[in-house]
Amino acid sequence: MKTIAVLGAGKIGESLLAGLLDAGRAPAELMFTERYSQRAAELTGKYGIEHVDVPTAANRADVLVVAVKPQDIDPLLDEVAPLLGPDKLLVSMCAGLPAKLFERRLAEGTPVIRVMPNTPMLVGEAMSAISGGAHATDEHLELAEELLGSVGRVVRVPEQQQDAVTALSGSGPAYFFYLVEAMTDAGVLLGVPRGTAKDLVVQAAMGAATMLRDGPENHPALLREAVTSPAGTTAAGIRELDKHGVRAALTDAVEAARDRSAELGRAHD
């Protein structure tokens, strides 16, 4: 069994640790780094996983999962670079940062896998897109799929698609939260109590997502048409969405997020 170190135990890092434990990993196979001692003590008490410093993690772990913010990557790489090589696997969950950034800083031959997860990892429903760097093999990718499969679904994509994946899947939950917030506010405007409005909208979203994923018919346009009766209430609502350019606005939002992801990568070139 591989020993895994999660570098950065924020919400995403903690969720991965919890998912690995639920999937059958022993606490002794896991370790984590965390700059705040109170947070580290909390996680060790909760999960029984050892808190270590970064050099110890780099020395002892077979797989290092980097779960820090992109702006914190440079000092972290300064610490781990002298300690990594082809016998270790680095899995980066840093938005926007390409595999070649890590490969430039690490010993020649160090395998790197770039991952774009999203926050539904907190409830075991993540969508993680993975791409192998120059030295990552199918075995490395399979190991990453196994680890990330403990907290949701995993898909392989070419790395050149990762900025678009970041915009669609990494940022995607925020767009849905935004829509639920707006629809809830609309319900309040129409006289529905806020708690009831939220419950109605959230369950509609849950049901719609389940139909898209698990239903016999899962094409969004066909599902929308099935709800949209001629001259009915849904048709009136869709007309207003089209009038206000909601489809175009969503396209612009995804493109803006894609461009920002690319900027984050270029900032470290």
mmCIF file with all atom_site columns, C-alpha atoms in Angstrom, residues 95 116-121 125-129 162-181 205 209 249-251 253-258 261:
data_model
loop_
_atom_site.group_PDB
_atom_site.id
_atom_site.type_symbol
_atom_site.label_atom_id
_atom_site.label_alt_id
_atom_site.label_comp_id
_atom_site.label_asym_id
_atom_site.label_entity_id
_atom_site.label_seq_id
_atom_site.pdbx_PDB_ins_code
_atom_site.Cartn_x
_atom_site.Cartn_y
_atom_site.Cartn_z
_atom_site.occupancy
_atom_site.B_iso_or_equiv
_atom_site.pdbx_formal_charge
_atom_site.auth_seq_id
_atom_site.auth_comp_id
_atom_site.auth_asym_id
_atom_site.auth_atom_id
_atom_site.pdbx_PDB_model_num
ATOM 1  C CA . ALA A 1 95  ? -6.024  25.500 -9.886  1.00 0.00 ? 95  ALA A CA 1
ATOM 2  C CA . MET A 1 116 ? -8.954  19.868 -11.062 1.00 0.00 ? 116 MET A CA 1
ATOM 3  C CA . PRO A 1 117 ? -11.335 18.841 -8.271  1.00 0.00 ? 117 PRO A CA 1
ATOM 4  C CA . ASN A 1 118 ? -14.360 20.762 -7.043  1.00 0.00 ? 118 ASN A CA 1
ATOM 5  C CA . THR A 1 119 ? -15.993 21.499 -3.715  1.00 0.00 ? 119 THR A CA 1
ATOM 6  C CA . PRO A 1 120 ? -18.655 18.729 -3.829  1.00 0.00 ? 120 PRO A CA 1
ATOM 7  C CA . MET A 1 121 ? -15.706 16.643 -2.650  1.00 0.00 ? 121 MET A CA 1
ATOM 8  C CA . GLU A 1 125 ? -19.668 13.983 -4.918  1.00 0.00 ? 125 GLU A CA 1
ATOM 9  C CA . ALA A 1 126 ? -16.584 15.529 -6.495  1.00 0.00 ? 126 ALA A CA 1
ATOM 10 C CA . MET A 1 127 ? -15.820 15.647 -10.173 1.00 0.00 ? 127 MET A CA 1
ATOM 11 C CA . SER A 1 128 ? -12.038 15.418 -10.548 1.00 0.00 ? 128 SER A CA 1
ATOM 12 C CA . ALA A 1 129 ? -10.368 15.790 -13.935 1.00 0.00 ? 129 ALA A CA 1
ATOM 13 C CA . GLN A 1 162 ? -7.645  21.740 -17.951 1.00 0.00 ? 162 GLN A CA 1
ATOM 14 C CA . ASP A 1 163 ? -8.297  25.490 -18.014 1.00 0.00 ? 163 ASP A CA 1
ATOM 15 C CA . ALA A 1 164 ? -11.681 24.829 -19.637 1.00 0.00 ? 164 ALA A CA 1
ATOM 16 C CA . VAL A 1 165 ? -12.371 22.049 -17.120 1.00 0.00 ? 165 VAL A CA 1
ATOM 17 C CA . THR A 1 166 ? -11.533 24.474 -14.323 1.00 0.00 ? 166 THR A CA 1
ATOM 18 C CA . ALA A 1 167 ? -14.116 26.905 -15.692 1.00 0.00 ? 167 ALA A CA 1
ATOM 19 C CA . LEU A 1 168 ? -16.822 24.262 -16.150 1.00 0.00 ? 168 LEU A CA 1
ATOM 20 C CA . SER A 1 169 ? -16.328 21.869 -13.249 1.00 0.00 ? 169 SER A CA 1
ATOM 21 C CA . GLY A 1 170 ? -14.048 23.606 -10.762 1.00 0.00 ? 170 GLY A CA 1
ATOM 22 C CA . SER A 1 171 ? -16.068 26.828 -10.795 1.00 0.00 ? 171 SER A CA 1
ATOM 23 C CA . GLY A 1 172 ? -19.313 25.140 -11.863 1.00 0.00 ? 172 GLY A CA 1
ATOM 24 C CA . PRO A 1 173 ? -20.769 24.565 -8.376  1.00 0.00 ? 173 PRO A CA 1
ATOM 25 C CA . ALA A 1 174 ? -20.586 28.315 -7.711  1.00 0.00 ? 174 ALA A CA 1
ATOM 26 C CA . TYR A 1 175 ? -22.731 29.003 -10.770 1.00 0.00 ? 175 TYR A CA 1
ATOM 27 C CA . PHE A 1 176 ? -25.384 26.601 -9.489  1.00 0.00 ? 176 PHE A CA 1
ATOM 28 C CA . PHE A 1 177 ? -25.234 28.155 -6.017  1.00 0.00 ? 177 PHE A CA 1
ATOM 29 C CA . TYR A 1 178 ? -25.687 31.540 -7.670  1.00 0.00 ? 178 TYR A CA 1
ATOM 30 C CA . LEU A 1 179 ? -28.763 30.326 -9.562  1.00 0.00 ? 179 LEU A CA 1
ATOM 31 C CA . VAL A 1 180 ? -30.274 28.737 -6.433  1.00 0.00 ? 180 VAL A CA 1
ATOM 32 C CA . GLU A 1 181 ? -29.679 31.978 -4.533  1.00 0.00 ? 181 GLU A CA 1
ATOM 33 C CA . ALA A 1 205 ? -32.014 21.087 -8.565  1.00 0.00 ? 205 ALA A CA 1
ATOM 34 C CA . ALA A 1 209 ? -29.337 16.619 -11.625 1.00 0.00 ? 209 ALA A CA 1
ATOM 35 C CA . ALA A 1 249 ? -24.069 35.309 -19.881 1.00 0.00 ? 249 ALA A CA 1
ATOM 36 C CA . LEU A 1 250 ? -23.226 31.770 -18.770 1.00 0.00 ? 250 LEU A CA 1
ATOM 37 C CA . THR A 1 251 ? -20.988 31.314 -21.804 1.00 0.00 ? 251 THR A CA 1
ATOM 38 C CA . ALA A 1 253 ? -18.803 33.478 -17.330 1.00 0.00 ? 253 ALA A CA 1
ATOM 39 C CA . VAL A 1 254 ? -17.216 30.153 -18.300 1.00 0.00 ? 254 VAL A CA 1
ATOM 40 C CA . GLU A 1 255 ? -14.877 31.870 -20.771 1.00 0.00 ? 255 GLU A CA 1
ATOM 41 C CA . ALA A 1 256 ? -13.821 34.406 -18.108 1.00 0.00 ? 256 ALA A CA 1
ATOM 42 C CA . ALA A 1 257 ? -13.084 31.631 -15.622 1.00 0.00 ? 257 ALA A CA 1
ATOM 43 C CA . ARG A 1 258 ? -11.087 29.757 -18.307 1.00 0.00 ? 258 ARG A CA 1
ATOM 44 C CA . SER A 1 261 ? -7.177  29.840 -14.913 1.00 0.00 ? 261 SER A CA 1
#
